[in-house]
Coordinates of C-alpha atoms in Angstrom, one line a residue:
M212 CA 22.9 -5.5 -0.3
D213 CA 20.0 -7.9 -0.4
T214 CA 18.1 -8.5 -3.6
R215 CA 14.4 -9.3 -4.3
P216 CA 12.6 -10.7 -7.3
L217 CA 11.2 -8.1 -9.7
G218 CA 7.9 -9.8 -10.3
T219 CA 8.1 -12.4 -13.1
T220 CA 10.8 -10.6 -15.1
G221 CA 13.4 -13.1 -14.0
W222 CA 15.6 -10.4 -12.4
N223 CA 16.6 -10.1 -8.8
V224 CA 17.3 -6.5 -8.1
T225 CA 18.7 -4.6 -5.1
E226 CA 16.2 -3.6 -2.4
I227 CA 17.4 0.0 -2.8
G228 CA 17.5 1.4 -6.3
L229 CA 18.1 4.9 -7.6
G230 CA 15.4 7.2 -8.8
T231 CA 16.8 9.8 -11.3
W232 CA 14.0 12.4 -11.6
N233 CA 16.2 15.0 -9.8
V234 CA 19.1 14.1 -12.1
G235 CA 17.0 15.3 -15.0
S236 CA 14.8 18.2 -13.9
D237 CA 12.3 19.7 -11.5
W238 CA 14.5 19.8 -8.4
G239 CA 16.4 23.0 -8.9
E240 CA 19.8 23.3 -10.7
V241 CA 21.7 20.0 -11.0
S242 CA 24.8 20.0 -13.2
E243 CA 25.5 17.1 -15.5
A244 CA 28.6 16.4 -13.4
E245 CA 26.5 16.2 -10.2
G246 CA 24.0 14.0 -11.9
K247 CA 26.6 11.5 -13.2
A248 CA 28.4 11.5 -9.9
A249 CA 25.1 10.4 -8.2
I250 CA 24.7 7.6 -10.7
R251 CA 28.3 6.5 -10.2
A252 CA 27.8 6.5 -6.5
A253 CA 24.8 4.3 -6.8
L254 CA 26.6 1.8 -8.9
E255 CA 29.6 1.8 -6.6
A256 CA 27.3 1.2 -3.6
G257 CA 26.0 -1.9 -5.3
I258 CA 22.7 -0.6 -6.7
D259 CA 21.6 -2.5 -9.8
F260 CA 18.2 -0.9 -10.5
L261 CA 18.0 2.6 -12.0
D262 CA 14.7 4.3 -12.7
T263 CA 14.3 7.1 -15.2
A264 CA 11.8 8.6 -17.7
D265 CA 11.8 10.2 -21.1
V266 CA 10.6 13.5 -19.7
Y267 CA 13.1 13.9 -16.9
G268 CA 15.0 16.9 -18.4
D269 CA 13.6 16.0 -21.8
G270 CA 15.7 12.9 -21.9
R271 CA 18.7 14.2 -20.0
S272 CA 18.4 11.7 -17.2
E273 CA 18.3 8.8 -19.7
R274 CA 21.3 10.2 -21.6
L275 CA 23.4 10.7 -18.4
I276 CA 22.7 7.1 -17.4
A277 CA 23.9 5.9 -20.8
E278 CA 27.1 8.0 -20.5
V279 CA 27.9 6.6 -17.0
L280 CA 27.2 3.0 -18.1
A281 CA 29.4 3.4 -21.1
E282 CA 32.4 3.9 -18.9
S283 CA 31.4 1.3 -16.3
E284 CA 31.4 -2.5 -16.1
A285 CA 28.1 -2.4 -14.2
D286 CA 25.0 -3.9 -15.9
P287 CA 22.0 -2.7 -13.9
V288 CA 18.4 -3.0 -14.8
V289 CA 17.3 0.3 -16.3
A290 CA 13.6 1.1 -16.1
T291 CA 12.2 4.1 -18.0
K292 CA 8.8 5.5 -18.6
A293 CA 6.7 6.8 -21.5
G294 CA 3.5 8.8 -22.1
R295 CA 4.0 12.1 -20.4
R296 CA 5.4 13.6 -23.6
L297 CA 1.9 13.7 -24.9
D298 CA 0.4 17.2 -25.2
P299 CA -2.5 17.1 -24.4
H300 CA -1.9 14.1 -22.1
T301 CA -5.0 12.1 -22.9
T302 CA -6.0 8.4 -23.1
A303 CA -6.4 8.7 -26.8
G304 CA -2.7 9.5 -27.1
Y305 CA -1.7 6.1 -25.8
S306 CA -1.6 4.6 -29.2
R307 CA 0.8 2.1 -30.6
E308 CA 2.3 4.7 -32.9
N309 CA 3.0 7.2 -30.1
L310 CA 4.3 4.6 -27.7
E311 CA 6.6 3.2 -30.3
R312 CA 7.9 6.7 -31.1
F313 CA 8.6 7.4 -27.4
V314 CA 10.3 4.0 -27.0
D315 CA 12.5 4.6 -30.0
R316 CA 13.6 7.9 -28.6
S317 CA 14.4 6.3 -25.2
R318 CA 16.3 3.5 -26.9
E319 CA 18.5 6.1 -28.6
N320 CA 18.9 8.1 -25.3
L321 CA 19.9 4.9 -23.4
Q322 CA 22.0 3.6 -26.3
T323 CA 20.3 0.2 -26.2
E324 CA 18.4 -2.0 -28.7
T325 CA 16.0 -3.2 -26.1
L326 CA 14.7 -1.3 -23.1
D327 CA 14.8 -3.5 -20.0
L328 CA 11.5 -2.3 -18.5
L329 CA 9.1 0.3 -20.0
Q330 CA 6.5 1.8 -17.7
L331 CA 3.5 3.8 -18.7
H332 CA 4.0 7.1 -17.0
C333 CA 1.0 7.8 -14.8
P334 CA -1.5 7.7 -17.7
P335 CA -5.1 9.0 -17.3
T336 CA -7.2 6.5 -15.3
D337 CA -9.3 5.7 -18.5
A338 CA -6.2 4.2 -20.1
Y339 CA -6.2 1.3 -17.7
Y340 CA -9.6 0.3 -19.2
R341 CA -8.4 0.3 -22.8
P342 CA -7.0 -3.2 -23.7
S343 CA -5.6 -1.7 -26.9
V344 CA -3.0 0.2 -24.8
F345 CA -1.6 -3.0 -23.4
E346 CA -1.9 -4.7 -26.7
A347 CA 0.4 -2.0 -28.1
L348 CA 2.9 -2.8 -25.4
E349 CA 2.7 -6.5 -26.2
G350 CA 3.5 -5.6 -29.8
L351 CA 6.6 -3.7 -28.7
V352 CA 7.8 -6.8 -26.8
D353 CA 7.2 -8.9 -29.9
D354 CA 9.3 -6.5 -31.9
G355 CA 12.2 -6.7 -29.4
K356 CA 12.0 -3.0 -28.5
I357 CA 11.2 -3.6 -24.9
A358 CA 11.8 -6.7 -22.8
H359 CA 9.2 -6.2 -20.1
Y360 CA 6.5 -3.6 -19.3
G361 CA 4.6 -2.2 -16.3
V362 CA 2.9 0.9 -15.2
S363 CA 3.6 3.8 -12.9
V364 CA 0.4 4.8 -11.1
E365 CA -0.9 7.6 -9.0
R366 CA -3.7 5.7 -7.2
A367 CA -4.0 2.2 -5.7
E368 CA -7.1 1.5 -7.7
E369 CA -5.2 2.1 -10.9
G370 CA -2.6 -0.4 -9.8
L371 CA -5.3 -2.9 -9.0
K372 CA -6.8 -2.5 -12.5
A373 CA -3.4 -2.6 -14.3
I374 CA -2.5 -6.0 -12.8
E375 CA -5.5 -7.5 -14.3
Y376 CA -3.6 -7.5 -17.6
P377 CA -1.3 -10.6 -17.7
G378 CA 1.6 -8.8 -19.4
V379 CA 1.9 -6.2 -16.7
E380 CA 4.9 -7.4 -14.6
T381 CA 5.6 -4.3 -12.4
V382 CA 3.8 -1.4 -10.8
Q383 CA 5.5 1.7 -9.5
I384 CA 3.6 3.5 -6.8
I385 CA 4.1 6.0 -4.0
A386 CA 4.3 4.4 -0.6
N387 CA 5.9 5.6 2.6
P388 CA 4.9 6.4 6.2
F389 CA 2.9 9.4 4.9
R390 CA 1.3 7.4 2.1
Q391 CA 0.1 4.1 3.7
R392 CA -3.0 3.1 1.8
P393 CA -1.1 1.3 -1.0
T394 CA 0.3 -1.1 1.6
E395 CA -3.2 -2.5 2.2
L396 CA -5.2 -4.2 -0.6
F397 CA -2.8 -3.2 -3.4
F398 CA 0.2 -4.8 -1.8
E399 CA -1.8 -7.9 -1.0
E400 CA -3.0 -8.3 -4.6
A401 CA 0.5 -7.5 -6.0
A402 CA 2.0 -10.2 -3.9
R403 CA -0.7 -12.7 -4.7
R404 CA -0.2 -12.1 -8.5
D405 CA 3.6 -12.0 -8.2
I406 CA 3.9 -8.4 -9.4
G407 CA 7.1 -6.5 -9.0
V408 CA 6.4 -3.4 -6.8
I409 CA 8.7 -0.4 -7.3
V410 CA 8.2 2.2 -4.5
R411 CA 8.8 5.8 -5.6
V412 CA 8.8 9.1 -3.6
P413 CA 9.8 7.1 -0.5
L414 CA 11.1 10.2 1.4
A415 CA 8.1 12.4 0.5
S416 CA 10.2 14.9 -1.5
G417 CA 12.6 15.3 1.4
L418 CA 10.1 15.6 4.2
L419 CA 11.1 12.2 5.5
T420 CA 14.8 13.1 5.6
G421 CA 14.2 15.5 8.5
A422 CA 16.3 18.0 6.7
L423 CA 13.5 20.5 5.9
D424 CA 12.0 23.1 8.2
A425 CA 9.6 26.0 8.1
E426 CA 12.4 28.3 6.9
T427 CA 13.4 26.1 4.0
T428 CA 12.9 27.7 0.5
F429 CA 13.0 26.0 -2.9
P430 CA 14.2 27.3 -6.3
E431 CA 11.6 28.4 -8.8
D432 CA 12.3 25.3 -11.0
D433 CA 11.8 22.9 -8.0
H434 CA 8.4 21.2 -8.0
R435 CA 8.4 21.6 -4.2
N436 CA 7.9 25.3 -5.0
Y437 CA 5.6 25.3 -8.1
N438 CA 3.6 22.1 -7.6
R439 CA 2.5 22.3 -4.0
D440 CA -1.1 22.8 -5.1
G441 CA -0.9 20.4 -8.1
D442 CA -0.5 23.2 -10.7
A443 CA 1.9 21.2 -12.9
F444 CA 1.0 17.6 -12.2
D445 CA -0.6 15.4 -9.6
V446 CA -0.1 17.1 -6.2
G447 CA 0.6 13.7 -4.7
E448 CA 4.0 13.7 -6.3
T449 CA 5.1 16.6 -4.1
F450 CA 5.5 15.9 -0.4
A451 CA 3.4 12.8 -1.1
G452 CA 0.4 15.1 -1.1
V453 CA 0.8 16.2 2.5
P454 CA 0.6 20.0 3.0
F455 CA 4.1 21.1 3.8
E456 CA 3.4 22.6 7.2
V457 CA 1.4 19.5 8.3
G458 CA 4.3 17.3 7.1
L459 CA 6.8 19.2 9.2
E460 CA 4.6 18.6 12.3
A461 CA 4.3 14.9 11.4
V462 CA 8.0 14.6 11.0
D463 CA 8.7 16.1 14.4
A464 CA 6.4 13.5 15.9
L465 CA 7.8 10.6 13.9
E466 CA 11.4 11.4 14.8
R467 CA 10.8 10.4 18.4
A468 CA 10.4 6.8 17.2
V469 CA 13.7 6.7 15.2
P470 CA 16.6 4.8 16.9
D471 CA 19.5 7.0 17.9
E472 CA 21.9 5.4 15.4
W473 CA 19.5 5.7 12.4
S474 CA 18.6 8.6 10.3
L475 CA 14.9 9.4 9.6
A476 CA 15.5 8.5 6.0
Q477 CA 16.9 5.1 6.9
F478 CA 14.0 4.5 9.3
T479 CA 11.6 5.4 6.5
L480 CA 13.3 3.1 3.9
R481 CA 13.4 0.2 6.4
W482 CA 9.6 0.7 7.1
I483 CA 9.0 0.4 3.4
L484 CA 11.2 -2.7 3.0
D485 CA 9.5 -4.4 5.9
H486 CA 6.6 -4.9 3.4
D487 CA 7.4 -8.2 1.6
A488 CA 5.4 -7.1 -1.5
V489 CA 8.1 -4.5 -2.3
S490 CA 10.7 -5.4 -4.8
T491 CA 12.8 -2.3 -4.7
V492 CA 12.5 1.3 -3.4
I493 CA 14.0 4.1 -5.4
P494 CA 15.0 7.2 -3.4
G495 CA 16.6 9.9 -5.5
S496 CA 19.6 12.0 -4.5
T497 CA 22.4 13.9 -6.1
N498 CA 24.5 13.6 -3.0
P499 CA 26.8 10.5 -3.1
E500 CA 26.9 10.4 0.7
H501 CA 23.1 10.3 0.9
V502 CA 23.0 7.5 -1.8
A503 CA 25.4 5.4 0.3
A504 CA 23.4 6.1 3.5
N505 CA 20.2 5.0 1.8
V506 CA 21.8 1.7 0.8
E507 CA 22.6 1.0 4.4
A508 CA 18.9 0.8 5.1
S509 CA 18.9 -2.6 3.4
S510 CA 21.1 -4.1 6.2
L511 CA 19.2 -2.6 9.1
R512 CA 16.9 -4.8 11.3
S513 CA 13.2 -4.7 10.8
L514 CA 11.2 -2.3 12.8
T515 CA 9.8 -3.4 16.1
D516 CA 6.1 -3.7 16.8
Q517 CA 6.4 -0.5 18.9
E518 CA 8.1 1.4 16.1
R519 CA 5.5 0.3 13.6
A520 CA 2.8 1.4 15.9
A521 CA 4.4 4.8 16.3
V522 CA 4.4 5.2 12.5
R523 CA 0.8 4.3 12.3
D524 CA -0.1 6.7 15.1
V525 CA 1.6 9.6 13.5
Y526 CA -0.1 8.8 10.2
D527 CA -3.5 8.6 11.8
E528 CA -3.1 11.8 13.8
Y529 CA -1.5 14.1 11.2
V530 CA -1.6 12.7 7.7
R531 CA -4.5 10.3 7.1
E532 CA -7.2 13.0 6.5
H533 CA -5.1 14.7 3.8
V534 CA -4.1 11.6 1.7
H535 CA -5.8 8.4 2.5
H536 CA -9.0 8.9 0.5
R537 CA -7.2 10.3 -2.5
W538 CA -4.4 7.8 -3.3

């Protein structure tokens, strides 16, 4: 699998990584055995970038990664996140004391002295205008508790503000054929400033796999059930903010552009990777076969002009009005 530089961290990471939100929580019942099998499958497929967070299953995802790595010779970059443990989740909570407490807990969960990459976990917008927040992260670097830091953002504007701070080396953001706005000015500025771009929710919570339909139901503890209206967190994290029924119509239209030998998921991942600003894309799956199929997207050819135009047309016709002005 091809690798790309992760900003100025000095690491080259695989174009396809693994997101482990579903290993921890919020995607229905996933056993520890299933979660560890997915992580092992990723490592066996050559993936060397794993993304997690301290709130995924209250640390479960971090702990399972540590357990798998303890039995493996693999040495991937492990990125985690901090901040969403705050209750209430306010800018004032992003203090050095709180961030250090969260970092220490993640260090314990991941069984490491120094976290490879710590990302602020979608903080309130005001936090990006507080230099003290980023000074706190610098202090944690100086203390050897984190090696590098970045941010995970909801909106392109938050990413643009974050990269004004010289210590921010990575930005994690949602981008896919149903969330195209970040590929404009944000991607341009990230590339200009040599920022590592980590793309999350690439498959729009499963919409862009083509495996969902109008009859699909989701468990009570699956965010695709309880967060469709943003009742638990930003609605843009669920189906990329596209109303489910609209998303199904858009998928039907998009599938006409997918080459016969490709899956819709592979087509989607290739579309994302065709943006040079992207360092790695982190689809999540607990199915080892799906993990392997996602990795294959790295070796596929780039989309043709006609295929890219089809993606743009589907976005303009079905999706743009629902998401473009928001994220």
